[in-house]
PDB file of C-alpha atoms in Angstrom:
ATOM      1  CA  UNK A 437     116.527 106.843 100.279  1.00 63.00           C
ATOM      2  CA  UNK A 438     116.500 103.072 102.186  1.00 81.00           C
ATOM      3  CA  UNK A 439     114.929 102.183  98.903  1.00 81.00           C
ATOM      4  CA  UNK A 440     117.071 103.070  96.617  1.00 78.00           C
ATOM      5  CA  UNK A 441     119.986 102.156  98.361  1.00 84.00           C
ATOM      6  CA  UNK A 442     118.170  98.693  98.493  1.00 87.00           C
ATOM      7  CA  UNK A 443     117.613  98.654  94.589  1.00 86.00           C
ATOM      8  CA  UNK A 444     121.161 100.039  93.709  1.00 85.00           C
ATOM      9  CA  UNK A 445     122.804  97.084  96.045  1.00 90.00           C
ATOM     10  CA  UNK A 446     121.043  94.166  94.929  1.00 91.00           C
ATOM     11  CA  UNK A 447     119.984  94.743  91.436  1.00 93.00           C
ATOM     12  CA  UNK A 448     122.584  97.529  90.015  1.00 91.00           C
ATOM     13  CA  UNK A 449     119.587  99.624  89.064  1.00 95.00           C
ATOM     14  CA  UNK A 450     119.464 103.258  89.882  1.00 94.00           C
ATOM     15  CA  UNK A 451     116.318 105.499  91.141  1.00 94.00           C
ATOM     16  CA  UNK A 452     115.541 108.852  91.269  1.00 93.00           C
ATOM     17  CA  UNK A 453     113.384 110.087  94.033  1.00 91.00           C
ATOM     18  CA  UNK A 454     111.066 113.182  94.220  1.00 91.00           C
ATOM     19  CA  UNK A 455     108.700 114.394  96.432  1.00 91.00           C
ATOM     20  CA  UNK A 456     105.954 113.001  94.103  1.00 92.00           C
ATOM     21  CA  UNK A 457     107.442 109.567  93.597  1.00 91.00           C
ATOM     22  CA  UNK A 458     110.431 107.281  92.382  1.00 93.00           C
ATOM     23  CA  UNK A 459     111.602 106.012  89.598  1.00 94.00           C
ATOM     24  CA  UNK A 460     113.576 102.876  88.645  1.00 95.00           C
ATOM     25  CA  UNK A 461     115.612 102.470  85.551  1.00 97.00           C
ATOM     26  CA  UNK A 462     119.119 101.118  84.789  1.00 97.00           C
ATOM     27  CA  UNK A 463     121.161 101.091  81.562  1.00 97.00           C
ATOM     28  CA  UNK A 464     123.304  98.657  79.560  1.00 97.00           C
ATOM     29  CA  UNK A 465     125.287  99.342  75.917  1.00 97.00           C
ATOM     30  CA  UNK A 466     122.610 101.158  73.946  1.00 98.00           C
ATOM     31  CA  UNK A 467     119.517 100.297  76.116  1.00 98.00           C
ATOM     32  CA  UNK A 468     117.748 101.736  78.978  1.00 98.00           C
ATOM     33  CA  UNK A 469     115.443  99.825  81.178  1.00 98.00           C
ATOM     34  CA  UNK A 470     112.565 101.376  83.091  1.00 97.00           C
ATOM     35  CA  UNK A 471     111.937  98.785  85.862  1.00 95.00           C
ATOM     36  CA  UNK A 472     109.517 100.806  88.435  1.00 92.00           C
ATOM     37  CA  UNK A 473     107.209 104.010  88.635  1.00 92.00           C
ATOM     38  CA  UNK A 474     105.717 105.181  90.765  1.00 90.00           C
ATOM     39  CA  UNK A 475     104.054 108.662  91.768  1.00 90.00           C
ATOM     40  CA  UNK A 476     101.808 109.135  94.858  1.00 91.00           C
ATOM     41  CA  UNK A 477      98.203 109.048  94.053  1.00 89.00           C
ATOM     42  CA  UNK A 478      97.535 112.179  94.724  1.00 90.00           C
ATOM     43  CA  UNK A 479      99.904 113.443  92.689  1.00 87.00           C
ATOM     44  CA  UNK A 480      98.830 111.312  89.341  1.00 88.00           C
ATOM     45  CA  UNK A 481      97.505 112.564  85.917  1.00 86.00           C
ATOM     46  CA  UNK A 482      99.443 116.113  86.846  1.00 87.00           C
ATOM     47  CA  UNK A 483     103.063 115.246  84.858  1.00 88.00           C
ATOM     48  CA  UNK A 484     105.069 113.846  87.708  1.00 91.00           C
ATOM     49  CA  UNK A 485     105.329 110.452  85.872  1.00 90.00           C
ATOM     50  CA  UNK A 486     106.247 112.452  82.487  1.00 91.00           C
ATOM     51  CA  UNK A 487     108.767 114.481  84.277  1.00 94.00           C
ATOM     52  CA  UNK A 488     111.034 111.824  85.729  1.00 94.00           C
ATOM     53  CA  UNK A 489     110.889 109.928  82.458  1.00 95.00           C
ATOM     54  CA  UNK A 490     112.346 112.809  81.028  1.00 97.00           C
ATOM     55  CA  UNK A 491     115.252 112.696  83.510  1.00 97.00           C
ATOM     56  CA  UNK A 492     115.670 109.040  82.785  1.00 98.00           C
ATOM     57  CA  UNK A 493     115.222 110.144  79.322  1.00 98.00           C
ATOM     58  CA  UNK A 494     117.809 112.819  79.379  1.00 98.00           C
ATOM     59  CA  UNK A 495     120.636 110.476  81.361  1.00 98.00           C
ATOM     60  CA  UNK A 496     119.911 107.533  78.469  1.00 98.00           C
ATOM     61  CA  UNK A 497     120.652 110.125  75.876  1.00 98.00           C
ATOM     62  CA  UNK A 498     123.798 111.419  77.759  1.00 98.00           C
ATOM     63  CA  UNK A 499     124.909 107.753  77.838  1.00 98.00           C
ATOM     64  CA  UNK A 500     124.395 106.766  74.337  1.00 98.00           C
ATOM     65  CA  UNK A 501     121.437 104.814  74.397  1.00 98.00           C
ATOM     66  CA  UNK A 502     118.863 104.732  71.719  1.00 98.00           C
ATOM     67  CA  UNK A 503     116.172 102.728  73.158  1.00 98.00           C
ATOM     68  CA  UNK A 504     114.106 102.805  76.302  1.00 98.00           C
ATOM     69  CA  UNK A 505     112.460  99.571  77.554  1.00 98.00           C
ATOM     70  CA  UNK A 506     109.476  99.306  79.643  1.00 97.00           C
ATOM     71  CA  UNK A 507     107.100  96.590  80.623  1.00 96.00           C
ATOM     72  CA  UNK A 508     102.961  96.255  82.141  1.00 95.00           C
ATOM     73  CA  UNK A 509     102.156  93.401  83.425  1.00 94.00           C
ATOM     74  CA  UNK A 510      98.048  92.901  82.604  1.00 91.00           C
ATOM     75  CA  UNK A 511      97.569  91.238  85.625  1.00 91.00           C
ATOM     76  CA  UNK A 512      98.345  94.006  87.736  1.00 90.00           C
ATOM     77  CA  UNK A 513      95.784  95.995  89.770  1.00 88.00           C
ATOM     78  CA  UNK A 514      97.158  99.624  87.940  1.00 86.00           C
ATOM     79  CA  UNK A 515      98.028  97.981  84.579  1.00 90.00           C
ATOM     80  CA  UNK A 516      95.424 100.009  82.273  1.00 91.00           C
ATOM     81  CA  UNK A 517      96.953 103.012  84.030  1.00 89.00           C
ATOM     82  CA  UNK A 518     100.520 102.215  83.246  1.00 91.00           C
ATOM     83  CA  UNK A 519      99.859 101.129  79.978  1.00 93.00           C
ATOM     84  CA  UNK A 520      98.276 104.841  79.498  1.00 92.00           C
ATOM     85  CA  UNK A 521     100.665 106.315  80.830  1.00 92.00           C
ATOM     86  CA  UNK A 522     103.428 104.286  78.398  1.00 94.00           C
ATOM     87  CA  UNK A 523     101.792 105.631  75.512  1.00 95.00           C
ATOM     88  CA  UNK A 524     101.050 109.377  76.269  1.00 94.00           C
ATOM     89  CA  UNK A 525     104.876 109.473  77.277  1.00 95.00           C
ATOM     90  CA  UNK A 526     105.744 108.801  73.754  1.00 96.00           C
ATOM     91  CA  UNK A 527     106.506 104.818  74.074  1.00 97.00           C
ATOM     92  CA  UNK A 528     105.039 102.057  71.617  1.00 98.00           C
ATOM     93  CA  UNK A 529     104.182  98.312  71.825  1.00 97.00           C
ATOM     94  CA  UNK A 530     106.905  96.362  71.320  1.00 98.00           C
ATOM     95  CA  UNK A 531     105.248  92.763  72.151  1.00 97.00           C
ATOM     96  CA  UNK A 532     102.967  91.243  74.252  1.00 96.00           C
ATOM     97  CA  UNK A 533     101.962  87.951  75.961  1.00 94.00           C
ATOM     98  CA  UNK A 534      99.147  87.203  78.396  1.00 91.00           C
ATOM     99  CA  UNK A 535     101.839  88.035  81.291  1.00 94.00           C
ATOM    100  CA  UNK A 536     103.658  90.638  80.102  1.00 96.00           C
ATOM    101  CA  UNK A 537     103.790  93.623  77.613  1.00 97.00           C
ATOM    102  CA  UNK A 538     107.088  95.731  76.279  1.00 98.00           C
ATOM    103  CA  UNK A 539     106.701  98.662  75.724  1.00 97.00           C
ATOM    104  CA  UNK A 540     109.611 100.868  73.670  1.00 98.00           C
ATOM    105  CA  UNK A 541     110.478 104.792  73.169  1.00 98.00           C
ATOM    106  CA  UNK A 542     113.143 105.118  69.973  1.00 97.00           C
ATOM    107  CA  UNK A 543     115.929 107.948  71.256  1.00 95.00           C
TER     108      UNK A 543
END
């Protein structure tokens, strides 16, 4: 929990922890922002990553967001990874750059 602690005092943003992995997300008006997943490797490709979207998912909703916000960075050693994960969890291309792409889920 020294993480999240961490995350919640110096950038606001909340996290949800699980035996599996964490996950990063905070919200503002009608958006929610997924900042960080991650799931142990030997717990990938088995819905870990799916689940706690959900429950980020499910707090967005009870919050009154519509959107949820994600980002890959291409550069990154696990970006084709992410970026299949993004999609199989529902979440489209937004825009893109050669440092960065948004990804978005409609609520």
């Amino acid at each position: 929990m020294m993480y999240a602690d961490y995350v919640k005092e110096r950038f606001g943003h909340e996290t949800i922890v699980s035996t599996h992995g964490f996950i990063v997300y905070s919200t503002k008006g009608q958006d929610c922002f997924i900042h960080e997943l991650h799931i142990d490797k030997a717990s990938r490709r088995s819905g870990h990553g799916h689940g706690m979207g959900d429950l980020v998912l499910q707090i967005a909703k009870e919050r009154g967001c519509d959107k949820i916000w994600a980002t890959v960075i291409p550069s990154s050693f696990t970006s084709t990874e992410a970026m299949q994960t993004h999609l199989a969890w529902g979440m489209k291309i937004h825009s893109s750059s050669q440092d960065c792409i948004v990804t978005v889920r409609e609520i």
